[in-house]
PDB file of C-alpha atoms in Angstrom:
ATOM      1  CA  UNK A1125     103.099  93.443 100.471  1.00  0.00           C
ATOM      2  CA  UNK A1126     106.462  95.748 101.656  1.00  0.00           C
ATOM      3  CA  UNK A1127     106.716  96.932 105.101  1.00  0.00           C
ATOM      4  CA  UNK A1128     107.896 100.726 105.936  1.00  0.00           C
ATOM      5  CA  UNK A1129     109.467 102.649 108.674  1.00  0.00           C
ATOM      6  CA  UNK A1130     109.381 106.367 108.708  1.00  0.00           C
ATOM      7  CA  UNK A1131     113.318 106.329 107.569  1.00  0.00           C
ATOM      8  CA  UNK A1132     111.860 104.191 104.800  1.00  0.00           C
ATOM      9  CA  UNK A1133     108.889 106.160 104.047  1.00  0.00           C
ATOM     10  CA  UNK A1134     109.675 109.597 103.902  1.00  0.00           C
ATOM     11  CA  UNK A1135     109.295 111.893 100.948  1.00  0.00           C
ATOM     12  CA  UNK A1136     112.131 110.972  98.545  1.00  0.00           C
ATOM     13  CA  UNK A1137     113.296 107.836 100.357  1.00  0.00           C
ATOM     14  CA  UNK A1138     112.869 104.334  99.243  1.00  0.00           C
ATOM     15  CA  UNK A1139     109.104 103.345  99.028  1.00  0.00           C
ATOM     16  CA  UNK A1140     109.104 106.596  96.335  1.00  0.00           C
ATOM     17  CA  UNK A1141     111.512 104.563  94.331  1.00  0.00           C
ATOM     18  CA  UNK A1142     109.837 101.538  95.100  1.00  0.00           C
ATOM     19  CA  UNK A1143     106.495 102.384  93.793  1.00  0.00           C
ATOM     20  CA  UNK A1144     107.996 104.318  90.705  1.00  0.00           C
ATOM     21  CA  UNK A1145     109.461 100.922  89.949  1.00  0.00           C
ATOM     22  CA  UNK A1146     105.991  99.592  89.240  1.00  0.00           C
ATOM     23  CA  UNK A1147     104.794 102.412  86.681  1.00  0.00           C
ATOM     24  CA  UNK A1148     108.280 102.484  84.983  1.00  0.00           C
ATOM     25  CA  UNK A1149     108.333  98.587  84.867  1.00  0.00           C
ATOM     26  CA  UNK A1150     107.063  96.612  82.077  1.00  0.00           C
ATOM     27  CA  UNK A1151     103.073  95.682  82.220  1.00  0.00           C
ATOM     28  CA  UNK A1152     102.973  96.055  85.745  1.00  0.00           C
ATOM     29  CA  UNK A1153     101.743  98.723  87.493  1.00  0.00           C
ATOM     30  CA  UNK A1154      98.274  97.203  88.374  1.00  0.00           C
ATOM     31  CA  UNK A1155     100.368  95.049  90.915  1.00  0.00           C
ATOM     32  CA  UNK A1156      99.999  98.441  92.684  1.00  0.00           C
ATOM     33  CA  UNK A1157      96.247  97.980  93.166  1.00  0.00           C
ATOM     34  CA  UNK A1158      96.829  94.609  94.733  1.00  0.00           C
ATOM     35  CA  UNK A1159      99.800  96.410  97.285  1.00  0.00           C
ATOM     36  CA  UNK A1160      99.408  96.465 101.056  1.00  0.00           C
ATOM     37  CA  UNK A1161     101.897  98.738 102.849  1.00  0.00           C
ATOM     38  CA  UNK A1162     102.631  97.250 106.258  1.00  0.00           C
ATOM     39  CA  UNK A1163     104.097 100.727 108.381  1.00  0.00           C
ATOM     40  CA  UNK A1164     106.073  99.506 111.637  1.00  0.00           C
ATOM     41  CA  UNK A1165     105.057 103.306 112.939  1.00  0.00           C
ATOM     42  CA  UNK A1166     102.578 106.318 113.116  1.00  0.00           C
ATOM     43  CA  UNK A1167     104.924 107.962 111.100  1.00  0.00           C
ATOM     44  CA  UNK A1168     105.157 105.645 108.375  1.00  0.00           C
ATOM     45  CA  UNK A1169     101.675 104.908 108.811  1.00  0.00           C
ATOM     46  CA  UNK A1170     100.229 109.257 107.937  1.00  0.00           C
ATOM     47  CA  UNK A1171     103.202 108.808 104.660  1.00  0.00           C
ATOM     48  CA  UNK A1172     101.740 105.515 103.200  1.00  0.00           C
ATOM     49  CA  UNK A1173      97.825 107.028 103.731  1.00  0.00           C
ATOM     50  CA  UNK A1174      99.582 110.392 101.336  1.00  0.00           C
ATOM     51  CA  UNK A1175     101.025 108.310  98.878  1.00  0.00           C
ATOM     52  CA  UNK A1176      98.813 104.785  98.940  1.00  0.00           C
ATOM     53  CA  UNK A1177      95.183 103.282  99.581  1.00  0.00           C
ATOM     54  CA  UNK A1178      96.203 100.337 101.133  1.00  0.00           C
ATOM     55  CA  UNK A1179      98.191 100.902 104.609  1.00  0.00           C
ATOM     56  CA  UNK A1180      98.561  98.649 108.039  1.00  0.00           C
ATOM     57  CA  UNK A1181      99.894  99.570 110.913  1.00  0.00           C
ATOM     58  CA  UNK A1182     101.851  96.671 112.391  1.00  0.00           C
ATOM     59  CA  UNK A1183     101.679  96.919 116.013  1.00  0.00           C
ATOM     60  CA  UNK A1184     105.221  95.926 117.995  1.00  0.00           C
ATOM     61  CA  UNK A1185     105.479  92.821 119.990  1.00  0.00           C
ATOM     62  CA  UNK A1186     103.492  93.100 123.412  1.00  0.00           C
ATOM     63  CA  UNK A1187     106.584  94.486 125.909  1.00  0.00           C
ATOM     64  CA  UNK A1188     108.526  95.689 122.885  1.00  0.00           C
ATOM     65  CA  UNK A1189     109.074  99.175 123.618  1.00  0.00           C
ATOM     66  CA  UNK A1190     111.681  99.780 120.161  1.00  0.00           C
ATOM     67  CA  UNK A1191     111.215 102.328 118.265  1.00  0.00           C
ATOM     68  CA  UNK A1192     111.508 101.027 115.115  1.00  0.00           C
ATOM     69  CA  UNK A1193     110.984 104.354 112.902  1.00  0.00           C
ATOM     70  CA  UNK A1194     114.635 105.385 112.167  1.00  0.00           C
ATOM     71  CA  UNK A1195     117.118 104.237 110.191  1.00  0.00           C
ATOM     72  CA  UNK A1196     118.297 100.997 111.811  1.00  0.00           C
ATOM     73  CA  UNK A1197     121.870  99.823 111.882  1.00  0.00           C
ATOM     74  CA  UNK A1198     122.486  96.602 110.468  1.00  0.00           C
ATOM     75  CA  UNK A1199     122.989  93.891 113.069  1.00  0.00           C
ATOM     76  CA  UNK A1200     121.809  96.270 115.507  1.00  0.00           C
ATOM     77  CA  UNK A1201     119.021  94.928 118.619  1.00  0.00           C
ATOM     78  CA  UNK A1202     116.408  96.953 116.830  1.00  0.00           C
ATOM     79  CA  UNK A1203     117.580  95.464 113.085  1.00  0.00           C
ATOM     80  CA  UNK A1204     116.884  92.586 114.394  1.00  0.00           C
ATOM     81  CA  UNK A1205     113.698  93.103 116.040  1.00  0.00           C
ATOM     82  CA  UNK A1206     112.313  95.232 112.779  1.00  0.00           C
ATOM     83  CA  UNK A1207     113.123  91.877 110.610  1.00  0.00           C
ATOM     84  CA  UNK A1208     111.559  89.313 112.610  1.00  0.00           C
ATOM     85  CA  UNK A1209     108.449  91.674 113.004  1.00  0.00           C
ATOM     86  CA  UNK A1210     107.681  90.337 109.167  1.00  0.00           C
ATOM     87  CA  UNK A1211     108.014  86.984 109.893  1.00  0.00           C
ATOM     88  CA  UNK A1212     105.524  87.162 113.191  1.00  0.00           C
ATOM     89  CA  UNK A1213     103.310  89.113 110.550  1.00  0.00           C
ATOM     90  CA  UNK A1214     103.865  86.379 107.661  1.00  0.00           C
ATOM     91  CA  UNK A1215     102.679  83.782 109.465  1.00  0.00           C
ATOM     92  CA  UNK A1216      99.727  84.887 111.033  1.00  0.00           C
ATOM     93  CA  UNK A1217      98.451  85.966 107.183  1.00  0.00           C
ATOM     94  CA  UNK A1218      99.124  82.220 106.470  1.00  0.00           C
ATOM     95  CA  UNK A1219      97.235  81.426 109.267  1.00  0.00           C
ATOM     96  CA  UNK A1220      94.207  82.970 107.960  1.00  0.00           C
ATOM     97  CA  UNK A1221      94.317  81.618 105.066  1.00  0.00           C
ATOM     98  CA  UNK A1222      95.930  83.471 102.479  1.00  0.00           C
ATOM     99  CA  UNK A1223      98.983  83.225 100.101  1.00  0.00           C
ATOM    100  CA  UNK A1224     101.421  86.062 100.010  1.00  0.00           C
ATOM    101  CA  UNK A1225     104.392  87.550  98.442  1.00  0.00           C
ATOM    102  CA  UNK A1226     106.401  89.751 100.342  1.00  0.00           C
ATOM    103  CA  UNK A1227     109.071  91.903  98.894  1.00  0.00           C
ATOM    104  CA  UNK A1228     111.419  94.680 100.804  1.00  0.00           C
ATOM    105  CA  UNK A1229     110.897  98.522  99.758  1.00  0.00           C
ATOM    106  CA  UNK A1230     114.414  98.189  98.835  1.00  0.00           C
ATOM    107  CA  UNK A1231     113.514  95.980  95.696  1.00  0.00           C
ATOM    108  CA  UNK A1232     112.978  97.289  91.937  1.00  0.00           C
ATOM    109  CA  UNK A1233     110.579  95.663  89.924  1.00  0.00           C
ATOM    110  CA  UNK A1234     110.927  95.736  86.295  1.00  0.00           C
ATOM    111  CA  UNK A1235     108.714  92.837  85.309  1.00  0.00           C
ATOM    112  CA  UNK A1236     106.079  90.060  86.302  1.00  0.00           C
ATOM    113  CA  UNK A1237     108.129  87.930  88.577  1.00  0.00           C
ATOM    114  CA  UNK A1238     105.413  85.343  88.756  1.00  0.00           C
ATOM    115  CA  UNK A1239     106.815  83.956  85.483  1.00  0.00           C
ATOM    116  CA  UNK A1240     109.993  82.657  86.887  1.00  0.00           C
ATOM    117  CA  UNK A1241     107.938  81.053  89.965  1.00  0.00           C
ATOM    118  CA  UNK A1242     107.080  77.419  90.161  1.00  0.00           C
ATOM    119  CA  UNK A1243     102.755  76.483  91.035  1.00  0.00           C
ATOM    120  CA  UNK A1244     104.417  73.073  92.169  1.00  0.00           C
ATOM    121  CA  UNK A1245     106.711  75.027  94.946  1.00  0.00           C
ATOM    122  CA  UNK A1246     105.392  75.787  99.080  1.00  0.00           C
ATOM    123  CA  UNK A1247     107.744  78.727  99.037  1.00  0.00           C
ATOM    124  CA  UNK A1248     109.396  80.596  96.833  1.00  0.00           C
ATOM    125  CA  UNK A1249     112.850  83.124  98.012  1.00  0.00           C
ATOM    126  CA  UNK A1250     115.386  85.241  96.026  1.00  0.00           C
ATOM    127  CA  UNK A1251     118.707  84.122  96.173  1.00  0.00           C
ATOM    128  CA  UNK A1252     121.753  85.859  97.470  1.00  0.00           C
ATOM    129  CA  UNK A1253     123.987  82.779  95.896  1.00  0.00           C
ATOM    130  CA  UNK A1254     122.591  80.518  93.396  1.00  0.00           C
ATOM    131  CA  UNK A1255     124.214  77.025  92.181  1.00  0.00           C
ATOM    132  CA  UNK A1256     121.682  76.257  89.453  1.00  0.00           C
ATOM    133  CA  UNK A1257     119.126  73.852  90.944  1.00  0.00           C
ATOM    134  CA  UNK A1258     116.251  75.508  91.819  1.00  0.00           C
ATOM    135  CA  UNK A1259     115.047  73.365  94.337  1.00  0.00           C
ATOM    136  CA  UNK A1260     118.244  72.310  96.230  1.00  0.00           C
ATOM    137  CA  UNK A1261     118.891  74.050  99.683  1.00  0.00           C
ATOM    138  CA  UNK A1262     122.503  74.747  98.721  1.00  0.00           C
ATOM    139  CA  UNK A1263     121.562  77.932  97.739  1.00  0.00           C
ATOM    140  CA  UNK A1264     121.554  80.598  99.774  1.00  0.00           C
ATOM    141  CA  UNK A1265     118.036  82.288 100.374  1.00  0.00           C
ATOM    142  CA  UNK A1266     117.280  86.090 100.232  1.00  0.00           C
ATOM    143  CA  UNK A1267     114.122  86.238 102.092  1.00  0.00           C
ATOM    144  CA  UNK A1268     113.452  90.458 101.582  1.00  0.00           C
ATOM    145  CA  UNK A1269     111.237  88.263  98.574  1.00  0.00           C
ATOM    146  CA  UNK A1270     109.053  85.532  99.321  1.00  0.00           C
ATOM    147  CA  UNK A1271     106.555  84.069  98.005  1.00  0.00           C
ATOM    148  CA  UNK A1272     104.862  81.391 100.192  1.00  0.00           C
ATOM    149  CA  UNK A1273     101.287  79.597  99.487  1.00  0.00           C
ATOM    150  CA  UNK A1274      99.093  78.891 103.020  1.00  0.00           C
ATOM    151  CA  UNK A1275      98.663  75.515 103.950  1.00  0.00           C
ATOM    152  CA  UNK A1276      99.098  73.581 107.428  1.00  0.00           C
ATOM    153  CA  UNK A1277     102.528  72.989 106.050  1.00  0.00           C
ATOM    154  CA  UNK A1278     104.014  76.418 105.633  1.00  0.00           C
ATOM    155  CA  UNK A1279     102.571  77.246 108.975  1.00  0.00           C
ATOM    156  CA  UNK A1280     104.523  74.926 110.409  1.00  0.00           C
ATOM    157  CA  UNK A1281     107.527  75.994 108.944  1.00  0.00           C
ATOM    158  CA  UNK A1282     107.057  79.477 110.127  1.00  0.00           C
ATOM    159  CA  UNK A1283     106.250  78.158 113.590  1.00  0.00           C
ATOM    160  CA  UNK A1284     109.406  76.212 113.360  1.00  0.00           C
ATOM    161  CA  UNK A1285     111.632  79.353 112.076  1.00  0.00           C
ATOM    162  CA  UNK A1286     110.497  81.197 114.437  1.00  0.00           C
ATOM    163  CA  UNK A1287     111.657  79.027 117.194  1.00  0.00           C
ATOM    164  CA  UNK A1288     114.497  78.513 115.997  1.00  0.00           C
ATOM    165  CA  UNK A1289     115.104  81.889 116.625  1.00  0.00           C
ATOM    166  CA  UNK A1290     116.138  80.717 120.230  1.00  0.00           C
ATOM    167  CA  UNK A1291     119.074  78.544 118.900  1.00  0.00           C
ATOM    168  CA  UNK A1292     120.668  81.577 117.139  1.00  0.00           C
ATOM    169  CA  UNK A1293     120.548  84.280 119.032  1.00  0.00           C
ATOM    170  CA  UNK A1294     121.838  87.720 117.484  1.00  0.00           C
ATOM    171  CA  UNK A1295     120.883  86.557 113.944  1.00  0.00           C
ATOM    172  CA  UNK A1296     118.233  87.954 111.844  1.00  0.00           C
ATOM    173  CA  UNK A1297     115.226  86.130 109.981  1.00  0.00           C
ATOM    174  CA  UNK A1298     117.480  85.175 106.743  1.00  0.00           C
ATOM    175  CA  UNK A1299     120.417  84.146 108.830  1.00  0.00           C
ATOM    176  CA  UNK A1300     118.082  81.632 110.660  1.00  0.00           C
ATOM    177  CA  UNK A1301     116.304  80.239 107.998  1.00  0.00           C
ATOM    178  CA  UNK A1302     119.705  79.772 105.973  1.00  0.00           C
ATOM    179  CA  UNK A1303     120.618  77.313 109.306  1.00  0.00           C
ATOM    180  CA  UNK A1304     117.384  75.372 109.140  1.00  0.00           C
ATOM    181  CA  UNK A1305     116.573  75.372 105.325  1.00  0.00           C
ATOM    182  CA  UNK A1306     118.010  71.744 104.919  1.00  0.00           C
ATOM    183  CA  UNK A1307     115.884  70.380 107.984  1.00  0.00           C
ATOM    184  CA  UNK A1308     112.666  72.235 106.458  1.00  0.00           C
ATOM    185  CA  UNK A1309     113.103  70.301 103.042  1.00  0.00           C
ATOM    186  CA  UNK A1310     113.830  66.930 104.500  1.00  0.00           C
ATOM    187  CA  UNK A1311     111.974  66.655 107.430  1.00  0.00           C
ATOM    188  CA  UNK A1312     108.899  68.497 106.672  1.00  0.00           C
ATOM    189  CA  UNK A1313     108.530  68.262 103.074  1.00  0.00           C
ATOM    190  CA  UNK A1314     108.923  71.778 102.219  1.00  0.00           C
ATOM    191  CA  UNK A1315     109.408  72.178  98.577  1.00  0.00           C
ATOM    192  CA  UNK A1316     111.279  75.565  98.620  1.00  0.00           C
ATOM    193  CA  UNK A1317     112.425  77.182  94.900  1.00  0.00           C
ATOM    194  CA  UNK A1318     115.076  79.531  95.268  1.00  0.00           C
ATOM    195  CA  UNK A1319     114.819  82.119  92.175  1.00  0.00           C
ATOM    196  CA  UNK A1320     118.215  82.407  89.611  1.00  0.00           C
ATOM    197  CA  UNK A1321     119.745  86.276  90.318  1.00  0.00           C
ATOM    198  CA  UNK A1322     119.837  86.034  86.717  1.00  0.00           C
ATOM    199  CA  UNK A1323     115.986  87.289  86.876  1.00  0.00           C
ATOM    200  CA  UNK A1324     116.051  88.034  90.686  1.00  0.00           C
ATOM    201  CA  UNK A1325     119.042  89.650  91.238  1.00  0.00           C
ATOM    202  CA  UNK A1326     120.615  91.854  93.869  1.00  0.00           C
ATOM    203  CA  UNK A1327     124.195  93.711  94.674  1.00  0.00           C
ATOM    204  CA  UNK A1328     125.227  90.785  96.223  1.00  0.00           C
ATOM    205  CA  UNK A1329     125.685  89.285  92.699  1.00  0.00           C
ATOM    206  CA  UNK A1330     124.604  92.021  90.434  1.00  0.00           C
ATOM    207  CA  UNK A1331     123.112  90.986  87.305  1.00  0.00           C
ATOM    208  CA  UNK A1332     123.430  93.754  85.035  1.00  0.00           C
ATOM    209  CA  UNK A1333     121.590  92.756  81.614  1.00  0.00           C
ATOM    210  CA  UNK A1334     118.376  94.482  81.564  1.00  0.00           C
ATOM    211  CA  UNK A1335     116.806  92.257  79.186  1.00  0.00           C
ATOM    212  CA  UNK A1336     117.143  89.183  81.612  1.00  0.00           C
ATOM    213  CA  UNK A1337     116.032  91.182  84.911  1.00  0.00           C
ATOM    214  CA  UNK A1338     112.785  90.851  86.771  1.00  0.00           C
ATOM    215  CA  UNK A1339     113.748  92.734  89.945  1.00  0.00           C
ATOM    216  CA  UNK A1340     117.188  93.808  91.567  1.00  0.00           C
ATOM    217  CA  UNK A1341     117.383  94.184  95.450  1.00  0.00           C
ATOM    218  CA  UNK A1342     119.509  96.624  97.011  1.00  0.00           C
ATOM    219  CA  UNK A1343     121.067  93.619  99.269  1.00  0.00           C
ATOM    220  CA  UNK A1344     125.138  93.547 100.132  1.00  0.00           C
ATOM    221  CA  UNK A1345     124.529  97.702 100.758  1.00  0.00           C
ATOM    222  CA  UNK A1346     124.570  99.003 103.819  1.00  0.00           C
ATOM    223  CA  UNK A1347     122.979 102.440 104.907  1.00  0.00           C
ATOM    224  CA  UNK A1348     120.106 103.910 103.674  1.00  0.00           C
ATOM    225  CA  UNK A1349     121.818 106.840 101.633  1.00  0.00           C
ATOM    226  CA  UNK A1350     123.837 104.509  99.861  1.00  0.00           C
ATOM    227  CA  UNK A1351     120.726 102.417  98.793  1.00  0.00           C
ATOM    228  CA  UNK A1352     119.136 105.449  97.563  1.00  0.00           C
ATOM    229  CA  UNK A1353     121.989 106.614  95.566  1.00  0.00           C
ATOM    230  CA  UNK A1354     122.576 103.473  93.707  1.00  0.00           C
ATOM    231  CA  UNK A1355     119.161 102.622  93.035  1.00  0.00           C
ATOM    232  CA  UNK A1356     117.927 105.967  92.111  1.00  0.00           C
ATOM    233  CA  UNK A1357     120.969 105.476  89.489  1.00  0.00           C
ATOM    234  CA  UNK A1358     119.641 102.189  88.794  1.00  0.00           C
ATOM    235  CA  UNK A1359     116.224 103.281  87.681  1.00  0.00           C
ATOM    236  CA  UNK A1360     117.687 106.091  85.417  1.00  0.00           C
ATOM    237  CA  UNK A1361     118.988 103.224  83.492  1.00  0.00           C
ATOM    238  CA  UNK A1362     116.019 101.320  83.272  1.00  0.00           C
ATOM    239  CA  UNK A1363     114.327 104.350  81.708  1.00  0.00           C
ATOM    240  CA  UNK A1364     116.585 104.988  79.353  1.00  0.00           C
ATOM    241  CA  UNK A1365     116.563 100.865  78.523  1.00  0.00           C
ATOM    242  CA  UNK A1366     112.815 101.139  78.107  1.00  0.00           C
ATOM    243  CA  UNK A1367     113.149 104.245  75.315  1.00  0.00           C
ATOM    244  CA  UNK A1368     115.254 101.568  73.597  1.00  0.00           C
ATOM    245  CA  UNK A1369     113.738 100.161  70.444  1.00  0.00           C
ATOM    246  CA  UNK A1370     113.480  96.378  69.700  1.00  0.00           C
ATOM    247  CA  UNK A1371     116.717  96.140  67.778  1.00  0.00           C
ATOM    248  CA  UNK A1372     118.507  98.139  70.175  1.00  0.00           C
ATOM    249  CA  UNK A1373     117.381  95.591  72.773  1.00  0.00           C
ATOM    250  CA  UNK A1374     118.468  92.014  70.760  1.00  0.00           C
ATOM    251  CA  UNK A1375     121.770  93.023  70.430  1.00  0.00           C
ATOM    252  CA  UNK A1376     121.998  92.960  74.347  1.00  0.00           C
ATOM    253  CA  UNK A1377     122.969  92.493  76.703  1.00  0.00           C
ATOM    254  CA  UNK A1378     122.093  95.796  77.489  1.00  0.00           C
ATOM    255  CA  UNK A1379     124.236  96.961  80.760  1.00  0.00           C
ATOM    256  CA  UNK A1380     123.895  99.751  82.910  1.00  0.00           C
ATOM    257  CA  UNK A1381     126.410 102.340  84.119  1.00  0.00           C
ATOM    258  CA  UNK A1382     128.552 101.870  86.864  1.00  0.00           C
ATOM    259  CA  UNK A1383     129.982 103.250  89.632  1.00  0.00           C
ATOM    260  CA  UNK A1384     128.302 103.794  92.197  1.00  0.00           C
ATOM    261  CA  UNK A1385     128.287 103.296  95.890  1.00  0.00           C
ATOM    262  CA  UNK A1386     127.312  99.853  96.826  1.00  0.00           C
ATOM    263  CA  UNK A1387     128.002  98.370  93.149  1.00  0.00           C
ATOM    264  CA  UNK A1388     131.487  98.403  91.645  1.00  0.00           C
TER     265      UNK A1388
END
């Protein structure tokens, strides 16, 4: 699932990108059938129903009167509010029952992520920073994707994230669970993988050999414009990558073009 605003959604923005990602990536645009849009507006809501079968509105927080369908400044109150909105909705869908991956609109796909994902792991994240050991808590997590399997366990983790929320005021979801990731792992037995960005990568680090890449988030990028740019760029690449033949390909790696606005 990938939740929406009306900034997000419109014609031409990011979940355009994002879906074009899936029929330009290799063997998987069924993952489309299997996509729920989560709109955080009305207005997000009528654009995912023109573009997509499966669409939820996500109602706000009872007393929460934000409007959360513009373009929100990063850091900002309503930032803030819009990202912790997925976590309240995470872990009521592990409540009833079901495993889910969650990945931000602002994320490419370019192939089946599932293969770089442990069945032994509670939760799977991207990493912003990676140190090599996929299981250690040094790493940094990226939590715009997340994989996380329901059981009483990662319920309780969520609970516990989410109050911890109180303890760190002004920070956002990521921020928090960054703080408490070490606590998670020994105290509660969470077995949490963090993903190499040379498969999961992001701006942040920017893994630029296309033969290697699973996804790359828009992360380290601030303003919506600028996302847009860069990964519109991005995906010309990846086309012209995929009209590559096999030979082209071994003698890799095979880099895209820069400049752009958020990658340098």
């Amino acid at each position: 699932m990938t939740s929406v605003n009306e900034a997000w959604a419109a014609e031409g923005s990011l979940l355009d990108l994002f879906l074009e990602s899936f029929k330009n990536g290799e063997r998987i645009a069924h993952f489309v059938d299997h996509l729920l849009i989560v709109a955080l507006d009305a207005g997000a809501l009528e654009r995912c129903r023109a573009v997509h079968p499966h669409c939820y509105l996500l109602p706000p927080p009872a007393g929460n009167g934000s409007d959360l369908s513009e373009e929100k400044v990063f850091m900002s109150k309503d930032y803030i509010d819009l990202v912790w909105s997925k976590v309240r909705l995470q872990q009521r869908i592990l409540e009833l029952g079901y495993n889910f991956l969650f990945t931000d609109v602002d994320i490419m796909w370019f192939r089946d992520p599932f293969e770089r994902m442990s069945v032994a792991a509670h939760m799977v994240t991207s990493s912003d920073f990676y140190f090599g050991e996929p299981y250690s808590p040094i790493n940094a997590p990226n939590t715009g994707f997340l994989y996380v399997k329901s059981s009483r366990r990662t319920v309780g983790v969520f609970e516990a994230w989410r109050e911890a929320r109180l303890s760190f005021p002004g920070k956002h979801e990521q921020q928090v669970l960054n703080e408490i990731k070490f606590d998670l792992v020994a105290k509660r037995g969470l077995r949490l993988q963090f993903l190499d960005i040379v498969h999961n990568a992001g701006f942040c680090n920017n893994t630029r050999d296309f033969n290697t890449l699973y996804t790359m988030h828009a992360n380290c990028c601030v303003g919506l414009g600028a996302k847009l740019h860069d990964l519109g760029n991005l995906m010309k690449e990846w086309r012209a990558y995929r009209g590559m033949d096999d030979e082209q390909r071994r003698r890799g790696p095979v880099r895209w073009k820069v400049p752009g606005i958020c990658i340098h």
